[in-house]
Amino acid sequence: MIGKLKGTIDEIGEDYVVLDVHGVGYVAHCSARTLSKLGSAGEAAALFIETYVREDQLKLFGFLTALEREWFRLLQTVQGVGSKVALALLSTLTTSELANAVALQDKTSVVRAPGVGPKVAVRIVTELKNKAPAFAGEMSASIGFKQELGEGVASAPVADAVSALTNLGYSRDQAANAVAAALKNGGEGDDSAKLIRLGLKELAR
């Protein structure tokens, strides 16, 4: 099994990169996001690798971070999500955005990815909701709060504040982050009107 490759970029295609490692060219399929962050031909690069071995083929998938690779694996535990759809999701959303979408049960964000229909989006946010916190990365501190919002068990002032900020044109994720920050900065126990004011202050930063 190949876990990581470090070498020189030989070629970048539409959905793959050829990495020259000591004279051997490895073809690694990557998300559009990963490809956009790689350098140009001749530059050094390192990729975390997921190896697929089938009867008729051996295929490598490359990722800039181990967390991105973990999400690639996790997404494919959902029925209807294969490697192509998983890469499309990782091309459309960052790992933090995926964790947020699952926690908030935000099907609209998930369905933006090519090849992801409403039914698959529902399965993704439903089946992964208890697993997402472990794959939240830098968002892990606020993911529990967002799960409460997604499951409809957050306190009334919190839910009302997030709803009000969303109605003002902010995304559900932006609104949730702002209210979470307001609570962290001493807003616990406040009514929705004060949480909205504190949330707007956070959004204005």
PDB file of C-alpha atoms in Angstrom:
ATOM      1  CA  MET A   1       0.000   0.000   0.000  1.00  0.00           C
ATOM      2  CA  ILE A   2       1.193   3.504  -0.837  1.00  0.00           C
ATOM      3  CA  GLY A   3       0.422   6.035   1.920  1.00  0.00           C
ATOM      4  CA  LYS A   4       2.350   9.084   0.746  1.00  0.00           C
ATOM      5  CA  LEU A   5       4.348  10.227  -2.264  1.00  0.00           C
ATOM      6  CA  LYS A   6       6.914  12.999  -2.404  1.00  0.00           C
ATOM      7  CA  GLY A   7       8.490  14.023  -5.668  1.00  0.00           C
ATOM      8  CA  THR A   8       8.380  16.436  -8.602  1.00  0.00           C
ATOM      9  CA  ILE A   9       5.280  17.401 -10.563  1.00  0.00           C
ATOM     10  CA  ASP A  10       5.611  16.031 -14.075  1.00  0.00           C
ATOM     11  CA  GLU A  11       2.146  16.856 -15.419  1.00  0.00           C
ATOM     12  CA  ILE A  12      -1.215  18.151 -14.187  1.00  0.00           C
ATOM     13  CA  GLY A  13      -4.356  17.006 -15.985  1.00  0.00           C
ATOM     14  CA  GLU A  14      -8.025  17.772 -15.551  1.00  0.00           C
ATOM     15  CA  ASP A  15      -8.457  15.424 -12.587  1.00  0.00           C
ATOM     16  CA  TYR A  16      -4.994  14.004 -11.952  1.00  0.00           C
ATOM     17  CA  VAL A  17      -1.347  14.793 -11.383  1.00  0.00           C
ATOM     18  CA  VAL A  18       1.680  12.787 -12.469  1.00  0.00           C
ATOM     19  CA  LEU A  19       4.263  12.839  -9.695  1.00  0.00           C
ATOM     20  CA  ASP A  20       7.811  11.839 -10.578  1.00  0.00           C
ATOM     21  CA  VAL A  21       9.324   9.967  -7.636  1.00  0.00           C
ATOM     22  CA  HIS A  22      12.927   8.975  -8.368  1.00  0.00           C
ATOM     23  CA  GLY A  23      12.190   8.481 -12.072  1.00  0.00           C
ATOM     24  CA  VAL A  24       8.865   6.671 -11.639  1.00  0.00           C
ATOM     25  CA  GLY A  25       5.734   8.606 -12.663  1.00  0.00           C
ATOM     26  CA  TYR A  26       2.753   7.983 -10.379  1.00  0.00           C
ATOM     27  CA  VAL A  27      -0.701   9.060 -11.588  1.00  0.00           C
ATOM     28  CA  ALA A  28      -2.774  10.316  -8.646  1.00  0.00           C
ATOM     29  CA  HIS A  29      -6.397  11.391  -9.114  1.00  0.00           C
ATOM     30  CA  CYS A  30      -7.184  14.508  -7.089  1.00  0.00           C
ATOM     31  CA  SER A  31      -9.992  16.921  -6.295  1.00  0.00           C
ATOM     32  CA  ALA A  32     -10.047  20.196  -8.222  1.00  0.00           C
ATOM     33  CA  ARG A  33      -9.242  21.966  -4.943  1.00  0.00           C
ATOM     34  CA  THR A  34      -6.089  19.892  -4.437  1.00  0.00           C
ATOM     35  CA  LEU A  35      -4.951  20.360  -8.042  1.00  0.00           C
ATOM     36  CA  SER A  36      -5.416  24.127  -7.778  1.00  0.00           C
ATOM     37  CA  LYS A  37      -3.108  24.254  -4.763  1.00  0.00           C
ATOM     38  CA  LEU A  38      -0.329  22.194  -6.304  1.00  0.00           C
ATOM     39  CA  GLY A  39       2.498  24.016  -8.002  1.00  0.00           C
ATOM     40  CA  SER A  40       3.489  23.820 -11.660  1.00  0.00           C
ATOM     41  CA  ALA A  41       5.401  21.164 -13.578  1.00  0.00           C
ATOM     42  CA  GLY A  42       8.936  20.846 -12.241  1.00  0.00           C
ATOM     43  CA  GLU A  43       8.034  21.911  -8.700  1.00  0.00           C
ATOM     44  CA  ALA A  44       8.221  19.673  -5.641  1.00  0.00           C
ATOM     45  CA  ALA A  45       5.016  18.279  -4.161  1.00  0.00           C
ATOM     46  CA  ALA A  46       3.878  15.782  -1.551  1.00  0.00           C
ATOM     47  CA  LEU A  47       0.554  13.946  -1.490  1.00  0.00           C
ATOM     48  CA  PHE A  48      -1.185  11.668   0.972  1.00  0.00           C
ATOM     49  CA  ILE A  49      -2.301   8.656  -1.037  1.00  0.00           C
ATOM     50  CA  GLU A  50      -5.316   6.355  -0.958  1.00  0.00           C
ATOM     51  CA  THR A  51      -4.648   3.189  -2.973  1.00  0.00           C
ATOM     52  CA  TYR A  52      -7.498   1.343  -4.687  1.00  0.00           C
ATOM     53  CA  VAL A  53      -6.762  -2.161  -5.851  1.00  0.00           C
ATOM     54  CA  ARG A  54      -9.334  -3.863  -8.083  1.00  0.00           C
ATOM     55  CA  GLU A  55      -9.146  -7.009 -10.177  1.00  0.00           C
ATOM     56  CA  ASP A  56      -8.633  -4.995 -13.337  1.00  0.00           C
ATOM     57  CA  GLN A  57      -6.916  -1.850 -12.074  1.00  0.00           C
ATOM     58  CA  LEU A  58      -4.757  -0.139  -9.487  1.00  0.00           C
ATOM     59  CA  LYS A  59      -5.712   3.482  -8.879  1.00  0.00           C
ATOM     60  CA  LEU A  60      -4.150   6.164  -6.689  1.00  0.00           C
ATOM     61  CA  PHE A  61      -5.960   9.157  -5.189  1.00  0.00           C
ATOM     62  CA  GLY A  62      -3.935  12.094  -3.874  1.00  0.00           C
ATOM     63  CA  PHE A  63      -4.645  14.617  -1.113  1.00  0.00           C
ATOM     64  CA  LEU A  64      -2.789  17.577   0.348  1.00  0.00           C
ATOM     65  CA  THR A  65      -3.773  16.685   3.922  1.00  0.00           C
ATOM     66  CA  ALA A  66      -4.467  13.517   5.853  1.00  0.00           C
ATOM     67  CA  LEU A  67      -7.826  15.034   6.889  1.00  0.00           C
ATOM     68  CA  GLU A  68      -8.909  15.384   3.260  1.00  0.00           C
ATOM     69  CA  ARG A  69      -8.034  11.722   2.732  1.00  0.00           C
ATOM     70  CA  GLU A  70     -10.071  10.744   5.815  1.00  0.00           C
ATOM     71  CA  TRP A  71     -13.103  12.586   4.435  1.00  0.00           C
ATOM     72  CA  PHE A  72     -12.631  10.814   1.094  1.00  0.00           C
ATOM     73  CA  ARG A  73     -12.847   7.496   2.939  1.00  0.00           C
ATOM     74  CA  LEU A  74     -15.708   8.599   5.183  1.00  0.00           C
ATOM     75  CA  LEU A  75     -17.885   9.891   2.344  1.00  0.00           C
ATOM     76  CA  GLN A  76     -17.701   6.545   0.591  1.00  0.00           C
ATOM     77  CA  THR A  77     -19.278   4.773   3.554  1.00  0.00           C
ATOM     78  CA  VAL A  78     -22.533   6.409   2.408  1.00  0.00           C
ATOM     79  CA  GLN A  79     -24.612   4.441  -0.076  1.00  0.00           C
ATOM     80  CA  GLY A  80     -24.451   6.026  -3.517  1.00  0.00           C
ATOM     81  CA  VAL A  81     -21.128   7.776  -2.932  1.00  0.00           C
ATOM     82  CA  GLY A  82     -18.170   6.371  -4.831  1.00  0.00           C
ATOM     83  CA  SER A  83     -14.728   7.788  -5.443  1.00  0.00           C
ATOM     84  CA  LYS A  84     -15.929  10.110  -8.245  1.00  0.00           C
ATOM     85  CA  VAL A  85     -18.683  11.690  -6.130  1.00  0.00           C
ATOM     86  CA  ALA A  86     -16.373  11.904  -3.090  1.00  0.00           C
ATOM     87  CA  LEU A  87     -13.814  13.840  -5.159  1.00  0.00           C
ATOM     88  CA  ALA A  88     -16.601  16.090  -6.503  1.00  0.00           C
ATOM     89  CA  LEU A  89     -17.649  16.870  -2.925  1.00  0.00           C
ATOM     90  CA  LEU A  90     -14.060  17.639  -1.920  1.00  0.00           C
ATOM     91  CA  SER A  91     -13.726  19.842  -5.014  1.00  0.00           C
ATOM     92  CA  THR A  92     -16.820  21.820  -4.023  1.00  0.00           C
ATOM     93  CA  LEU A  93     -16.459  22.016  -0.225  1.00  0.00           C
ATOM     94  CA  THR A  94     -13.472  22.207   2.100  1.00  0.00           C
ATOM     95  CA  THR A  95     -13.249  19.612   4.864  1.00  0.00           C
ATOM     96  CA  SER A  96     -14.395  22.269   7.364  1.00  0.00           C
ATOM     97  CA  GLU A  97     -17.374  23.147   5.160  1.00  0.00           C
ATOM     98  CA  LEU A  98     -18.270  19.462   4.890  1.00  0.00           C
ATOM     99  CA  ALA A  99     -18.140  19.046   8.670  1.00  0.00           C
ATOM    100  CA  ASN A 100     -20.309  22.149   9.082  1.00  0.00           C
ATOM    101  CA  ALA A 101     -22.824  20.999   6.464  1.00  0.00           C
ATOM    102  CA  VAL A 102     -23.206  17.611   8.141  1.00  0.00           C
ATOM    103  CA  ALA A 103     -23.494  19.102  11.628  1.00  0.00           C
ATOM    104  CA  LEU A 104     -26.067  21.676  10.512  1.00  0.00           C
ATOM    105  CA  GLN A 105     -27.894  19.102   8.353  1.00  0.00           C
ATOM    106  CA  ASP A 106     -27.322  21.541   5.491  1.00  0.00           C
ATOM    107  CA  LYS A 107     -28.369  19.533   2.430  1.00  0.00           C
ATOM    108  CA  THR A 108     -28.302  22.629   0.208  1.00  0.00           C
ATOM    109  CA  SER A 109     -24.530  22.986   0.512  1.00  0.00           C
ATOM    110  CA  VAL A 110     -23.917  19.289  -0.140  1.00  0.00           C
ATOM    111  CA  VAL A 111     -26.132  19.151  -3.234  1.00  0.00           C
ATOM    112  CA  ARG A 112     -23.958  21.823  -4.901  1.00  0.00           C
ATOM    113  CA  ALA A 113     -21.404  19.146  -5.749  1.00  0.00           C
ATOM    114  CA  PRO A 114     -21.738  17.659  -9.258  1.00  0.00           C
ATOM    115  CA  GLY A 115     -23.383  14.232  -9.202  1.00  0.00           C
ATOM    116  CA  VAL A 116     -24.952  14.698  -5.764  1.00  0.00           C
ATOM    117  CA  GLY A 117     -28.740  14.641  -5.888  1.00  0.00           C
ATOM    118  CA  PRO A 118     -31.157  15.485  -3.066  1.00  0.00           C
ATOM    119  CA  LYS A 119     -31.501  11.849  -1.912  1.00  0.00           C
ATOM    120  CA  VAL A 120     -27.736  11.315  -1.683  1.00  0.00           C
ATOM    121  CA  ALA A 121     -27.339  14.677   0.087  1.00  0.00           C
ATOM    122  CA  VAL A 122     -29.886  13.605   2.700  1.00  0.00           C
ATOM    123  CA  ARG A 123     -28.049  10.321   3.238  1.00  0.00           C
ATOM    124  CA  ILE A 124     -24.716  12.115   3.629  1.00  0.00           C
ATOM    125  CA  VAL A 125     -25.886  14.579   6.299  1.00  0.00           C
ATOM    126  CA  THR A 126     -27.961  11.918   8.077  1.00  0.00           C
ATOM    127  CA  GLU A 127     -25.542   8.983   8.088  1.00  0.00           C
ATOM    128  CA  LEU A 128     -22.432  11.011   8.899  1.00  0.00           C
ATOM    129  CA  LYS A 129     -23.858  13.298  11.607  1.00  0.00           C
ATOM    130  CA  ASN A 130     -22.411  11.215  14.464  1.00  0.00           C
ATOM    131  CA  LYS A 131     -19.069  10.733  12.717  1.00  0.00           C
ATOM    132  CA  ALA A 132     -18.397  14.290  11.526  1.00  0.00           C
ATOM    133  CA  PRO A 133     -17.044  15.660  14.857  1.00  0.00           C
ATOM    134  CA  ALA A 134     -14.062  13.315  14.615  1.00  0.00           C
ATOM    135  CA  PHE A 135     -13.282  14.732  11.152  1.00  0.00           C
ATOM    136  CA  ALA A 136     -13.969  18.407  11.867  1.00  0.00           C
ATOM    137  CA  GLY A 137     -10.321  19.498  12.075  1.00  0.00           C
ATOM    138  CA  GLU A 138     -10.056  23.172  13.076  1.00  0.00           C
ATOM    139  CA  MET A 139     -13.850  23.358  13.414  1.00  0.00           C
ATOM    140  CA  SER A 140     -14.025  20.691  16.142  1.00  0.00           C
ATOM    141  CA  ALA A 141     -14.574  23.246  18.930  1.00  0.00           C
ATOM    142  CA  SER A 142     -17.878  24.478  17.477  1.00  0.00           C
ATOM    143  CA  ILE A 143     -19.140  21.309  15.814  1.00  0.00           C
ATOM    144  CA  GLY A 144     -21.165  20.138  18.837  1.00  0.00           C
ATOM    145  CA  PHE A 145     -22.962  23.477  18.940  1.00  0.00           C
ATOM    146  CA  LYS A 146     -23.808  23.174  15.247  1.00  0.00           C
ATOM    147  CA  GLN A 147     -25.066  19.634  15.728  1.00  0.00           C
ATOM    148  CA  GLU A 148     -27.537  20.938  18.298  1.00  0.00           C
ATOM    149  CA  LEU A 149     -28.760  23.468  15.745  1.00  0.00           C
ATOM    150  CA  GLY A 150     -28.978  20.823  13.017  1.00  0.00           C
ATOM    151  CA  GLU A 151     -30.955  18.459  15.234  1.00  0.00           C
ATOM    152  CA  GLY A 152     -33.258  21.216  16.465  1.00  0.00           C
ATOM    153  CA  VAL A 153     -32.311  20.860  20.143  1.00  0.00           C
ATOM    154  CA  ALA A 154     -30.492  24.186  20.602  1.00  0.00           C
ATOM    155  CA  SER A 155     -32.005  26.654  23.088  1.00  0.00           C
ATOM    156  CA  ALA A 156     -34.735  28.957  21.763  1.00  0.00           C
ATOM    157  CA  PRO A 157     -32.635  32.181  22.010  1.00  0.00           C
ATOM    158  CA  VAL A 158     -29.758  30.536  20.138  1.00  0.00           C
ATOM    159  CA  ALA A 159     -31.991  29.056  17.426  1.00  0.00           C
ATOM    160  CA  ASP A 160     -33.859  32.361  17.032  1.00  0.00           C
ATOM    161  CA  ALA A 161     -30.618  34.342  16.774  1.00  0.00           C
ATOM    162  CA  VAL A 162     -29.200  32.029  14.098  1.00  0.00           C
ATOM    163  CA  SER A 163     -32.503  32.174  12.205  1.00  0.00           C
ATOM    164  CA  ALA A 164     -32.578  35.982  12.370  1.00  0.00           C
ATOM    165  CA  LEU A 165     -29.016  36.314  11.066  1.00  0.00           C
ATOM    166  CA  THR A 166     -29.813  33.861   8.269  1.00  0.00           C
ATOM    167  CA  ASN A 167     -32.841  35.959   7.316  1.00  0.00           C
ATOM    168  CA  LEU A 168     -30.518  38.959   7.056  1.00  0.00           C
ATOM    169  CA  GLY A 169     -28.693  37.200   4.237  1.00  0.00           C
ATOM    170  CA  TYR A 170     -25.872  35.391   6.038  1.00  0.00           C
ATOM    171  CA  SER A 171     -25.359  31.677   5.391  1.00  0.00           C
ATOM    172  CA  ARG A 172     -26.443  29.274   8.100  1.00  0.00           C
ATOM    173  CA  ASP A 173     -22.793  28.460   8.749  1.00  0.00           C
ATOM    174  CA  GLN A 174     -21.813  32.149   9.072  1.00  0.00           C
ATOM    175  CA  ALA A 175     -24.748  32.767  11.407  1.00  0.00           C
ATOM    176  CA  ALA A 176     -23.907  29.713  13.525  1.00  0.00           C
ATOM    177  CA  ASN A 177     -20.234  30.727  13.775  1.00  0.00           C
ATOM    178  CA  ALA A 178     -21.193  34.264  14.829  1.00  0.00           C
ATOM    179  CA  VAL A 179     -23.602  33.094  17.532  1.00  0.00           C
ATOM    180  CA  ALA A 180     -21.085  30.491  18.742  1.00  0.00           C
ATOM    181  CA  ALA A 181     -18.466  33.241  19.065  1.00  0.00           C
ATOM    182  CA  ALA A 182     -20.976  35.463  20.906  1.00  0.00           C
ATOM    183  CA  LEU A 183     -21.697  32.680  23.391  1.00  0.00           C
ATOM    184  CA  LYS A 184     -18.002  32.010  23.873  1.00  0.00           C
ATOM    185  CA  ASN A 185     -17.388  35.692  24.609  1.00  0.00           C
ATOM    186  CA  GLY A 186     -19.819  35.792  27.489  1.00  0.00           C
ATOM    187  CA  GLY A 187     -23.206  35.728  25.782  1.00  0.00           C
ATOM    188  CA  GLU A 188     -24.487  32.595  27.510  1.00  0.00           C
ATOM    189  CA  GLY A 189     -27.862  33.155  29.112  1.00  0.00           C
ATOM    190  CA  ASP A 190     -28.631  36.190  26.936  1.00  0.00           C
ATOM    191  CA  ASP A 191     -31.907  36.568  25.077  1.00  0.00           C
ATOM    192  CA  SER A 192     -32.128  36.296  21.307  1.00  0.00           C
ATOM    193  CA  ALA A 193     -32.098  40.077  20.735  1.00  0.00           C
ATOM    194  CA  LYS A 194     -28.754  40.454  22.520  1.00  0.00           C
ATOM    195  CA  LEU A 195     -27.316  37.369  20.782  1.00  0.00           C
ATOM    196  CA  ILE A 196     -28.310  38.888  17.433  1.00  0.00           C
ATOM    197  CA  ARG A 197     -26.531  42.155  18.298  1.00  0.00           C
ATOM    198  CA  LEU A 198     -23.413  40.276  19.483  1.00  0.00           C
ATOM    199  CA  GLY A 199     -23.575  38.041  16.416  1.00  0.00           C
ATOM    200  CA  LEU A 200     -23.726  41.035  14.078  1.00  0.00           C
ATOM    201  CA  LYS A 201     -20.714  42.491  15.883  1.00  0.00           C
ATOM    202  CA  GLU A 202     -18.817  39.243  15.264  1.00  0.00           C
ATOM    203  CA  LEU A 203     -19.813  39.265  11.588  1.00  0.00           C
ATOM    204  CA  ALA A 204     -18.582  42.843  11.230  1.00  0.00           C
ATOM    205  CA  ARG A 205     -15.070  41.945  12.397  1.00  0.00           C
TER     206      ARG A 205
END
